[in-house]
mmCIF file of C-alpha atoms and ligand atoms in Angstrom:
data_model
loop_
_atom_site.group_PDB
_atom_site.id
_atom_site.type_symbol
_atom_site.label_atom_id
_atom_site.label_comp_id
_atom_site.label_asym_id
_atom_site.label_seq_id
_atom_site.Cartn_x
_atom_site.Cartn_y
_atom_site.Cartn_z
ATOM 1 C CA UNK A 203 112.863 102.070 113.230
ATOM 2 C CA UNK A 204 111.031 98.591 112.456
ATOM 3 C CA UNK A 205 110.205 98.315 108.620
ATOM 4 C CA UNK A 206 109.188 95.639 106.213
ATOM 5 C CA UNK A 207 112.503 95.043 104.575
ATOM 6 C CA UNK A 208 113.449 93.723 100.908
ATOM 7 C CA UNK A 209 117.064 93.349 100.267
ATOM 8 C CA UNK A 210 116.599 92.694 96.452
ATOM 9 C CA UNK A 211 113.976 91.181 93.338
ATOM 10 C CA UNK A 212 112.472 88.035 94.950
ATOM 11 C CA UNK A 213 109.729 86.339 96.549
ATOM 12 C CA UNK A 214 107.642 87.701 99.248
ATOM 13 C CA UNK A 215 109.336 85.535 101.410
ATOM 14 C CA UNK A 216 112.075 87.042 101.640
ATOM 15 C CA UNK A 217 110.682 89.874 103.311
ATOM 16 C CA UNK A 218 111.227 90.334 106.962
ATOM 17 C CA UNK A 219 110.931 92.888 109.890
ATOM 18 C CA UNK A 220 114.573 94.524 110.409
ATOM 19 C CA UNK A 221 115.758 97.778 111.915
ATOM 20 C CA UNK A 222 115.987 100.946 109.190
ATOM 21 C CA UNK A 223 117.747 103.971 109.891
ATOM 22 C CA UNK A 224 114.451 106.469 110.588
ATOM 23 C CA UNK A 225 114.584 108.894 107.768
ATOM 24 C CA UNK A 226 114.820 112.891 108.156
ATOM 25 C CA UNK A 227 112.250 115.137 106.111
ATOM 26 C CA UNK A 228 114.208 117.373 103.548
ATOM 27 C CA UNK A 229 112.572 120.772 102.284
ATOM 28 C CA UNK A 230 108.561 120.104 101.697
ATOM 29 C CA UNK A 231 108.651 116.972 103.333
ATOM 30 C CA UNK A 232 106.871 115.353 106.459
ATOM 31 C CA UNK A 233 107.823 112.484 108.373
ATOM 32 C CA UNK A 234 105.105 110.113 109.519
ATOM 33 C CA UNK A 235 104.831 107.770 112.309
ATOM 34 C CA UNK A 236 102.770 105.241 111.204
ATOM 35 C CA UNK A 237 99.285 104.099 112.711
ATOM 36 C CA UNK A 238 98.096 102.008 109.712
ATOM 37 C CA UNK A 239 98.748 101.347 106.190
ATOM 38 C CA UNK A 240 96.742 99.606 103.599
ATOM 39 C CA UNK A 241 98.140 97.287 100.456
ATOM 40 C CA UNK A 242 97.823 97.658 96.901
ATOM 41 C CA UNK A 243 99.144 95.702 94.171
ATOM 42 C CA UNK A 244 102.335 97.412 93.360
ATOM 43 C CA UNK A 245 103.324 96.944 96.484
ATOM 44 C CA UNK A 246 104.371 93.647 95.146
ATOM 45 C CA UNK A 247 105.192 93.476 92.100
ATOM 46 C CA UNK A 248 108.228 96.290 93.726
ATOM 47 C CA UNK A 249 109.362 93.586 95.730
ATOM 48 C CA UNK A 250 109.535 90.489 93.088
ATOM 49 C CA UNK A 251 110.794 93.088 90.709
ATOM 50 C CA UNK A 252 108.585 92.476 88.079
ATOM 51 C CA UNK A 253 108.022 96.374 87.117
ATOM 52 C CA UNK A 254 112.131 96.625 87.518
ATOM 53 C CA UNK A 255 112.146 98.108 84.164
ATOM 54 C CA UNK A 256 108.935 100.634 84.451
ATOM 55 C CA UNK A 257 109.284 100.917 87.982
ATOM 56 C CA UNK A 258 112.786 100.487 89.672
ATOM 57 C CA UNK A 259 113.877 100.649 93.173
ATOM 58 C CA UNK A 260 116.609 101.032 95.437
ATOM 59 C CA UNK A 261 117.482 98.089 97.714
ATOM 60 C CA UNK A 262 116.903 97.985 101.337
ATOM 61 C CA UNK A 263 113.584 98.620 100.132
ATOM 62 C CA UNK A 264 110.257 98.948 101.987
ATOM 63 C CA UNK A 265 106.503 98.598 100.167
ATOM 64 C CA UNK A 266 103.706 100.328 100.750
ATOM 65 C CA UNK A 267 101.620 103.610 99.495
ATOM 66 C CA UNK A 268 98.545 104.212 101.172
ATOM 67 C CA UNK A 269 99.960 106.047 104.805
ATOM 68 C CA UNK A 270 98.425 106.901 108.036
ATOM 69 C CA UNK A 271 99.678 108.086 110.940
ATOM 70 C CA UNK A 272 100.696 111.422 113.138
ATOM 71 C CA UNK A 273 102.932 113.586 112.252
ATOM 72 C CA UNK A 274 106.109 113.779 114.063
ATOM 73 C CA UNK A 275 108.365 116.323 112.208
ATOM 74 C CA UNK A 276 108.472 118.824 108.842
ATOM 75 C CA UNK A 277 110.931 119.767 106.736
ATOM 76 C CA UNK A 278 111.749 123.300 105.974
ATOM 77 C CA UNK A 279 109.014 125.353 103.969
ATOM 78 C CA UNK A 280 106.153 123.085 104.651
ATOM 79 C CA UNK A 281 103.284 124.772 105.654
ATOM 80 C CA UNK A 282 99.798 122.153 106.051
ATOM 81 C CA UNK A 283 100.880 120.310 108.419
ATOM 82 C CA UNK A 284 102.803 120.762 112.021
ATOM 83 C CA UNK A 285 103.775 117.624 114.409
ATOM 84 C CA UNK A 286 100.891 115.895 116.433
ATOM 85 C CA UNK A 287 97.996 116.467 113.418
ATOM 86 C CA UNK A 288 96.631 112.965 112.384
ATOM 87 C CA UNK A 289 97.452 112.748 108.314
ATOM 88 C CA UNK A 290 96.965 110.294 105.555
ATOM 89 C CA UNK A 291 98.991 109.919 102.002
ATOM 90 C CA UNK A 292 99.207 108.683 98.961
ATOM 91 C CA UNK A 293 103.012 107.979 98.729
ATOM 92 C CA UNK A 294 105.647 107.737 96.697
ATOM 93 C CA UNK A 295 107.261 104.379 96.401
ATOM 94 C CA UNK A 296 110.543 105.828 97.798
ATOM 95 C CA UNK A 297 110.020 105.677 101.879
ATOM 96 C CA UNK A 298 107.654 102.642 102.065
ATOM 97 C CA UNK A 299 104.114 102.634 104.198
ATOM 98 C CA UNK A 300 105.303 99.467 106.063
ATOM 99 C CA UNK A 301 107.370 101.084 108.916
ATOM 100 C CA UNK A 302 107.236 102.854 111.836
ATOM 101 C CA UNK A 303 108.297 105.982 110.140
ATOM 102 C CA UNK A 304 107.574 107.602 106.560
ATOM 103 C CA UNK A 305 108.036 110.278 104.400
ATOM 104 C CA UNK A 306 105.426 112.177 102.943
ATOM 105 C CA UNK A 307 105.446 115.473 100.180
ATOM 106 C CA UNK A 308 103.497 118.330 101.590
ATOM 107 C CA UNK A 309 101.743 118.059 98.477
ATOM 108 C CA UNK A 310 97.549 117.448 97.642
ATOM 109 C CA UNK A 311 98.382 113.530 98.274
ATOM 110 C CA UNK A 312 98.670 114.219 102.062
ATOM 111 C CA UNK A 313 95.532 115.516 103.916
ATOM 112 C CA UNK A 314 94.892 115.574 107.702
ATOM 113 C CA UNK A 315 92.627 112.692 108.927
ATOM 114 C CA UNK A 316 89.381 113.485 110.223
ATOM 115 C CA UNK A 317 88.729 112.540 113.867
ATOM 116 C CA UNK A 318 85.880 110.607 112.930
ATOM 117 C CA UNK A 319 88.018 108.339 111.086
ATOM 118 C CA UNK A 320 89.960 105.386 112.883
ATOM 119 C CA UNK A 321 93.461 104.796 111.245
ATOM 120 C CA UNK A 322 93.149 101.752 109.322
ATOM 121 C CA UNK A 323 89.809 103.616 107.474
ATOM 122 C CA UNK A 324 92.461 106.305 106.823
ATOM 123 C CA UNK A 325 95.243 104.256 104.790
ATOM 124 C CA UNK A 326 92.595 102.461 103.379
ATOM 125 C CA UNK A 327 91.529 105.550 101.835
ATOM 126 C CA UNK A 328 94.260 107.260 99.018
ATOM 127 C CA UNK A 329 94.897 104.509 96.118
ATOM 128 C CA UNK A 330 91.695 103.279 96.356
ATOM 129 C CA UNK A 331 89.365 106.521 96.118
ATOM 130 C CA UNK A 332 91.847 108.687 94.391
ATOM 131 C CA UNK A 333 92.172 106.307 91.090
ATOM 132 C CA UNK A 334 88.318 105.726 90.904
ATOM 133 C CA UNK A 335 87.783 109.017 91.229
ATOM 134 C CA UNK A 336 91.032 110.109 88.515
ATOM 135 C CA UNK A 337 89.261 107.069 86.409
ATOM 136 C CA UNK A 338 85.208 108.445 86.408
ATOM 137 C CA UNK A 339 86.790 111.633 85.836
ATOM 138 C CA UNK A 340 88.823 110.208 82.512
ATOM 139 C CA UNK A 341 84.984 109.300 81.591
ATOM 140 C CA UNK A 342 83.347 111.967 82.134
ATOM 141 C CA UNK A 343 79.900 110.097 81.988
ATOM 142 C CA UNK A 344 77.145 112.239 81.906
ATOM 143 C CA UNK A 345 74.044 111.552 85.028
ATOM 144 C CA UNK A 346 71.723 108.587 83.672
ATOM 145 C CA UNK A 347 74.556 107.054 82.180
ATOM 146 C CA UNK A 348 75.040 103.090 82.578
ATOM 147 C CA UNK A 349 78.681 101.632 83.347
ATOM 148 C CA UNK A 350 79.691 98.270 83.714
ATOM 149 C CA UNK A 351 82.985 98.171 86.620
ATOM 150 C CA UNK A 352 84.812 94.932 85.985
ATOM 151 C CA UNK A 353 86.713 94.125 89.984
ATOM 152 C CA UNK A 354 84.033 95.668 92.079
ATOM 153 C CA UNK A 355 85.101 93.891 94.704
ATOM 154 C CA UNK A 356 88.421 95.302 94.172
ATOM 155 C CA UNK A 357 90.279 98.342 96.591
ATOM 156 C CA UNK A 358 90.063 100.090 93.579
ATOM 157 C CA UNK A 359 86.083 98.809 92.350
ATOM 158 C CA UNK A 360 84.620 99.263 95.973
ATOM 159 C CA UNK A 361 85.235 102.852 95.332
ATOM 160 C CA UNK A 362 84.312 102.817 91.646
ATOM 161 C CA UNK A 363 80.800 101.449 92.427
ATOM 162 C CA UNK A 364 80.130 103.612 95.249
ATOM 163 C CA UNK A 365 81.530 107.676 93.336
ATOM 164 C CA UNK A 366 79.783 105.784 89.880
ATOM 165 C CA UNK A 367 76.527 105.739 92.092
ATOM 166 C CA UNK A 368 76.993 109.488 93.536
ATOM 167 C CA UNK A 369 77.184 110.672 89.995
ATOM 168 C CA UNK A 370 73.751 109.401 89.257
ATOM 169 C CA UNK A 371 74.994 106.640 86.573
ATOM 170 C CA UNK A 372 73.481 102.867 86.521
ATOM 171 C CA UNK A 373 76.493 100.595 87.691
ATOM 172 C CA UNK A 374 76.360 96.906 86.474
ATOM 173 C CA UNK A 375 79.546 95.372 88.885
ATOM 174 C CA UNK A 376 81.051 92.131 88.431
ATOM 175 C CA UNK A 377 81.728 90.089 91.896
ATOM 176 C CA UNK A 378 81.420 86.077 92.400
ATOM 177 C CA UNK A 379 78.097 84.560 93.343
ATOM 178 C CA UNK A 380 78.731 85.344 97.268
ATOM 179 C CA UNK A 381 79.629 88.938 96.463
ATOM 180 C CA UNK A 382 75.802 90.351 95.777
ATOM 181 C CA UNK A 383 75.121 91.419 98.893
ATOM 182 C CA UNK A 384 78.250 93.252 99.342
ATOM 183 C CA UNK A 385 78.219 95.314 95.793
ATOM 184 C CA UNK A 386 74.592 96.027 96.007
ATOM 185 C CA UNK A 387 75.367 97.595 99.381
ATOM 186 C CA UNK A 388 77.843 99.656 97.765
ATOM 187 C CA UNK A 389 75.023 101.097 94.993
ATOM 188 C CA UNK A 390 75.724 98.398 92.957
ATOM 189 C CA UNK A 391 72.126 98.034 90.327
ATOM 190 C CA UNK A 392 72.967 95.013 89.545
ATOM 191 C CA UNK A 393 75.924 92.630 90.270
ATOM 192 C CA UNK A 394 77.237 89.861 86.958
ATOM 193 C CA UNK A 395 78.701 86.858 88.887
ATOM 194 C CA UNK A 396 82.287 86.921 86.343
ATOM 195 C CA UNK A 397 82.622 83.345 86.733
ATOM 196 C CA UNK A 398 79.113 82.011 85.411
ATOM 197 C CA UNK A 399 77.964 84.306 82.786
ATOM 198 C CA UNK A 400 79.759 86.152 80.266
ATOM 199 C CA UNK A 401 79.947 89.622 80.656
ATOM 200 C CA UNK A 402 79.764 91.432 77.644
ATOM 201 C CA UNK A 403 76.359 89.448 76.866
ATOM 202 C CA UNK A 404 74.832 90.148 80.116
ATOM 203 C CA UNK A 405 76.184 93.557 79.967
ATOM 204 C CA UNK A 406 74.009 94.016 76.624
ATOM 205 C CA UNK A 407 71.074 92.205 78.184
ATOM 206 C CA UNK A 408 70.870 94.729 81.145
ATOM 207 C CA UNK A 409 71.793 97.474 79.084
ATOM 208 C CA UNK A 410 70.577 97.020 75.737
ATOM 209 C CA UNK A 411 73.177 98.369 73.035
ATOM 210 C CA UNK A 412 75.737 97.831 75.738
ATOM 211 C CA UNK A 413 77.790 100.158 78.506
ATOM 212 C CA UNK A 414 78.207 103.776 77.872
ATOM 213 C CA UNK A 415 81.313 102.682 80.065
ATOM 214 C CA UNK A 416 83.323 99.430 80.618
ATOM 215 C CA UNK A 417 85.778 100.198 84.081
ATOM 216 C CA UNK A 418 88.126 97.207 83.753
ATOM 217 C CA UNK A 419 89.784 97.262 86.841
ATOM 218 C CA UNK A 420 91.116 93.345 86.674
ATOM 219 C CA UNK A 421 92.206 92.522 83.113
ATOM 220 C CA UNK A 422 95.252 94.440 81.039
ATOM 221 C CA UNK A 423 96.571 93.994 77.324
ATOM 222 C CA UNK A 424 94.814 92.141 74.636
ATOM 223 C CA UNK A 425 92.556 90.898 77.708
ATOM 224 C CA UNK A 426 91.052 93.611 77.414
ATOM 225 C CA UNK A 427 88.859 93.101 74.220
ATOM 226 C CA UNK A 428 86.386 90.815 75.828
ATOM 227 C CA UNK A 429 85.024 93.394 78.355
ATOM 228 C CA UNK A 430 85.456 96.067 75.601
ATOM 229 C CA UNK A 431 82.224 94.170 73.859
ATOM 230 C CA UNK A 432 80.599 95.338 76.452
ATOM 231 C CA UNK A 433 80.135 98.772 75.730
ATOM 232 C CA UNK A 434 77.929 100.606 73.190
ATOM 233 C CA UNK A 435 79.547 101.658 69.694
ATOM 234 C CA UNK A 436 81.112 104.949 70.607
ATOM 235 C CA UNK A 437 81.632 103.855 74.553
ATOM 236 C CA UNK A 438 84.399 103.833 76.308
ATOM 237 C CA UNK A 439 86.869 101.143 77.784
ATOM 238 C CA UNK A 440 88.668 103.085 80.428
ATOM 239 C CA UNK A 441 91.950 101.065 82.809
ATOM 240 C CA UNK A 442 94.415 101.694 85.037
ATOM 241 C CA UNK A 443 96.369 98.748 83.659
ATOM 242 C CA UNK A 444 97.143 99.838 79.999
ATOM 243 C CA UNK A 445 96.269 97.745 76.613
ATOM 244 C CA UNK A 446 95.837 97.919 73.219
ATOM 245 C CA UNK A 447 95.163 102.353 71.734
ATOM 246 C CA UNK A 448 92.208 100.523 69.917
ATOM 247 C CA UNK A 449 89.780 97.789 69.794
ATOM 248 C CA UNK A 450 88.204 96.116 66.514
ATOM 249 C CA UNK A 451 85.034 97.835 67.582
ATOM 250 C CA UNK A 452 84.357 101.343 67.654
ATOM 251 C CA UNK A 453 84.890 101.772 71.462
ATOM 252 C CA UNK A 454 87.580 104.562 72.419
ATOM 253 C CA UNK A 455 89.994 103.318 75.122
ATOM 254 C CA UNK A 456 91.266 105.372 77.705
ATOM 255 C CA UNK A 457 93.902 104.603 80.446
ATOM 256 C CA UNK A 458 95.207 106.561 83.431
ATOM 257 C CA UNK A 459 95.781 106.320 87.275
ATOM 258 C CA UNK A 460 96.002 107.623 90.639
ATOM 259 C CA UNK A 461 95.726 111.130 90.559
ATOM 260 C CA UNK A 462 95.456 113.718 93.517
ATOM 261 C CA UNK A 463 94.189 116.835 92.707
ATOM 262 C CA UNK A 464 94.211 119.726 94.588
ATOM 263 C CA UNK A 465 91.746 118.991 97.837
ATOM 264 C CA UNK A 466 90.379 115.909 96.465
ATOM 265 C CA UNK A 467 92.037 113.597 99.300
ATOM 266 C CA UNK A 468 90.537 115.940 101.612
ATOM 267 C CA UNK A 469 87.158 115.893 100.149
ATOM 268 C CA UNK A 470 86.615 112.266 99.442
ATOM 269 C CA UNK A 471 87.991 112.087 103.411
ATOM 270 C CA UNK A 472 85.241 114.576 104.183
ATOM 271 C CA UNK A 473 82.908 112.469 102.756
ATOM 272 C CA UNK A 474 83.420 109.119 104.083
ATOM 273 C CA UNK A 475 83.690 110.962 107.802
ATOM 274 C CA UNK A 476 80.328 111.912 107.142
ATOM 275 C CA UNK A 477 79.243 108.456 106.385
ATOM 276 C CA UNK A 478 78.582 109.357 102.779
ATOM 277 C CA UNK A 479 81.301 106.877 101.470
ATOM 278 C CA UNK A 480 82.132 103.734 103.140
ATOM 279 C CA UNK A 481 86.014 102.558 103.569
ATOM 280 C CA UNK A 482 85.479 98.926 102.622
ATOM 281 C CA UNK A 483 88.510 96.968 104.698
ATOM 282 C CA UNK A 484 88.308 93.668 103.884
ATOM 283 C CA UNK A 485 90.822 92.575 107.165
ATOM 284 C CA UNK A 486 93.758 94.363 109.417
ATOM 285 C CA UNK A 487 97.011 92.943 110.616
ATOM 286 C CA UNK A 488 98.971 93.412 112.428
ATOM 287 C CA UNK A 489 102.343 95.125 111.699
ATOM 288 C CA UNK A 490 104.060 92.049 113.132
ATOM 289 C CA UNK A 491 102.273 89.721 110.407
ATOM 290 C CA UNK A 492 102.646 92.190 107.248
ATOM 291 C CA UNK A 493 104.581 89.578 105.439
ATOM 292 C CA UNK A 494 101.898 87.628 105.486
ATOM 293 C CA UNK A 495 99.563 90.162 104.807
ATOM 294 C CA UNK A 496 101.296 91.050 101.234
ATOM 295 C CA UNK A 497 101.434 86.766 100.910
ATOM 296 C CA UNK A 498 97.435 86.679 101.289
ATOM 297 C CA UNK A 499 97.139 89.769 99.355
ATOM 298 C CA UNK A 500 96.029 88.630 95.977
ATOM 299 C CA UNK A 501 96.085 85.153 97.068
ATOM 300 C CA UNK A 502 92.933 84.685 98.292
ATOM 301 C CA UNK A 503 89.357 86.944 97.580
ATOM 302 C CA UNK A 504 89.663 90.120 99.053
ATOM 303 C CA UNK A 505 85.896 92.200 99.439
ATOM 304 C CA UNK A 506 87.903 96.358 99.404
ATOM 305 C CA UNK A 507 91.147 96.474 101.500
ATOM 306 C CA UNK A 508 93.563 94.810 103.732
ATOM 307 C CA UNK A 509 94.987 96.828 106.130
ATOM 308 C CA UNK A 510 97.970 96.802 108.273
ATOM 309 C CA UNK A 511 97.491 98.504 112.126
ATOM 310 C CA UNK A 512 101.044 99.462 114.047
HETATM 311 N N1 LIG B 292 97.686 102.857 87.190
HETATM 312 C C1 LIG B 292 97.487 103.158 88.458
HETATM 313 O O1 LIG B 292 97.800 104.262 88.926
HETATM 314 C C2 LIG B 292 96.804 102.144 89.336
HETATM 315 C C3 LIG B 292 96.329 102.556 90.585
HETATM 316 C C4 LIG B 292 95.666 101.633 91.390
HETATM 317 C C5 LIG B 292 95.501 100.322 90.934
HETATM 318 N N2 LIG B 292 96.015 99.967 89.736
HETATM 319 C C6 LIG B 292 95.832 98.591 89.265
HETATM 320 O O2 LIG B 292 94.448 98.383 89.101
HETATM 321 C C7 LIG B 292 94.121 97.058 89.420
HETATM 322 C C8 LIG B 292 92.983 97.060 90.434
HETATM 323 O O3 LIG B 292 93.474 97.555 91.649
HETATM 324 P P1 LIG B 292 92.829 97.106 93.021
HETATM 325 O O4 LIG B 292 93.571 97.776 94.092
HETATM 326 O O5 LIG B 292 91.366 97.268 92.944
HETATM 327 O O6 LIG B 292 93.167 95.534 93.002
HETATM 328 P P2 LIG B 292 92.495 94.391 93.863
HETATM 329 O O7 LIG B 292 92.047 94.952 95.171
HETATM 330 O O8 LIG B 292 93.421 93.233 93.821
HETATM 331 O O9 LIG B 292 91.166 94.029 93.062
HETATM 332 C C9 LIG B 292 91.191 93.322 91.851
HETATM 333 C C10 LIG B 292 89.774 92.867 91.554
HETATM 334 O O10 LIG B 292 89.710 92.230 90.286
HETATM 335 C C11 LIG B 292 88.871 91.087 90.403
HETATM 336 N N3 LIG B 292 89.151 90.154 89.318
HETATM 337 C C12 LIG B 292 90.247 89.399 89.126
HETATM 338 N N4 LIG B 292 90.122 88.688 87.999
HETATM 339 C C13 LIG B 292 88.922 89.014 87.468
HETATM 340 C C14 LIG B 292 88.232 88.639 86.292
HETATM 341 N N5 LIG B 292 88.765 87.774 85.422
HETATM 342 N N6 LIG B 292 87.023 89.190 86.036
HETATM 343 C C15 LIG B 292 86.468 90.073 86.895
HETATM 344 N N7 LIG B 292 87.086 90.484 88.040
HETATM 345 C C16 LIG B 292 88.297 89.946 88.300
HETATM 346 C C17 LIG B 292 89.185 90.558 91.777
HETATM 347 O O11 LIG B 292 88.158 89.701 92.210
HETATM 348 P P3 LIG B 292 88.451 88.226 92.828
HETATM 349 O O12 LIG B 292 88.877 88.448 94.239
HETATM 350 O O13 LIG B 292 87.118 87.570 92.680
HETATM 351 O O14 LIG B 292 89.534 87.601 91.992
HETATM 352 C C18 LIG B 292 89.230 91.867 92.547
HETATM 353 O O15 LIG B 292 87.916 92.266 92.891
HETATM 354 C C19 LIG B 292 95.390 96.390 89.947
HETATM 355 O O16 LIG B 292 95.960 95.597 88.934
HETATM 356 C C20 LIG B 292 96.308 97.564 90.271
HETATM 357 O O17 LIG B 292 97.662 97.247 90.096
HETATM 358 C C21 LIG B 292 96.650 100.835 88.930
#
């Protein structure tokens, strides 16, 4: 099969289209042939190697998380799935999104695509909706609540704003001036442009006393701080990124990530077939030009996902 190949730690330059051996499913497995896939941004940071220690791989190694395709063969004992039906994943790092052929777990990160969703809406899907909706679940804010989401515009935001707005909580989302029209559409109540105003003071101007909850979805570490001012005394600073356990303010931080609970893939698939949650894909490649697709992928601004179509 064709993948996107690294042969070890380096620039994403080095990647290149080569032929793979076409993997096998073991027991509980499902192998994939790809329709689309979608990027996120461990996708490279595995290929310059700058997780290694957290995160290590195995050389050749191919990126990529967030899988959709048909299903062309199962392993022994799985049971949701049998070859032809249209699927999507949330993968693990070891058989990579960016080739013709992965391997999935029969496991609540796969789910069968609805029909009314094209491919690239499919991949574009798992990382992005599953961790906003592990992250407002860390929260737990209660209806009426207002939250400030810090990378809106993000794969990961887009789907903050939008599950923030279902639960019936005021969302404040950061974006750049051009952006407005974009996060409003997503339920957005009111957007902060990040690079003219600071945050935390808006943030308290909007909603005086501050957020009940700050979802900082761009900064990690000590960075952290400065959006932490703007929640309430007794809010909470939730991240997928980690940081400090407190803040010099009484605001309780919380951290976690992509999670896929029973059905939820399903459901939040359910949901956007319905029109009731929009897949926000920023632009689609072609396989062909994936390098290049990682290369722009945090490179330039990005409104939701990039996608890659086979
Ligand atoms: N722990 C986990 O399981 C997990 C899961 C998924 C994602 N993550 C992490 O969560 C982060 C977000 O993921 P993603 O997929 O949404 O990434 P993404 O698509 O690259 O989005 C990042 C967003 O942050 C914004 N941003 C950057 N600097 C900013 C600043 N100083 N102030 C406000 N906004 C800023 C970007 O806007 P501009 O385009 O304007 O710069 C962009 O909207 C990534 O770092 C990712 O690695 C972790």
């Amino acid at each position: 099969m064709k993948a996107l190949v690294a042969r070890s730690y380096g620039p994403l330059e080095q990647l290149e289209i080569a032929e793979l051996p076409t993997p096998a499913p073991g027991p509980g497995q499902v192998l994939v042939r790809l329709e689309a896939a979608a990027l996120n941004a461990v996708d490279k940071v595995l290929v310059t190697g700058a997780m290694r220690d957290a995160l290590p791989v195995t050389h050749p190694f191919v990126p990529g998380v967030d899988i959709s395709g048909t299903v062309e063969a199962v392993g022994a004992g799985v049971t949701r799935f049998v070859p032809g039906d249209p699927v999507i994943a949330w993968n693990s790092v070891a058989s990579g999104a960016l080739a013709e052929y992965a391997l999935i777990d029969d496991a609540p990160s796969a789910a069968r695509r609805p029909v009314d969703l094209t491919p690239a809406q499919g991949a574009a899907l798992p990382t992005g909706a599953l961790t906003a909706s592990a992250l407002l679940e860390l929260a737990d804010a209660p209806r009426g609540s207002g939250v400030l989401v810090v990378g809106a515009t993000g794969g990961v935001g887009s789907y903050t704003v939008q599950l923030a707005r279902q639960a019936g909580l005021t969302v404040l989302a950061t974006g750049r001036s051009d952006d407005a029209t974009y996060l409003r559409g997503l339920g957005a109540d009111h957007v902060l442009d990040y690079r003219a105003v600071d945050i935390a003071e808006e943030t308290h101007r909007l909603l005086p006393g501050g957020a009940d909850v700050v979802f900082d979805l761009a900064n990690a570490g000590p960075a952290l701080a400065a959006t932490a001012a703007a929640a309430r005394p007794g809010g909470l600073l939730v991240s997928p990124l980690g940081g400090p356990p407190s803040f010099d303010r009484d605001v309780t931080a919380l951290y976690g990530g992509t999670r896929a609970v029973d059905g939820r893939l399903a459901a939040l698939a359910a949901q956007a077939a319905k029109g009731e949650l929009r897949i926000p894909i920023d632009s689609d490649y072609p396989f062909a030009q994936a390098r290049q697709a990682l290369v722009d992928f945090g490179a330039r601004h990005v409104r939701g996902k990039i996608t890659v179509t086979f």
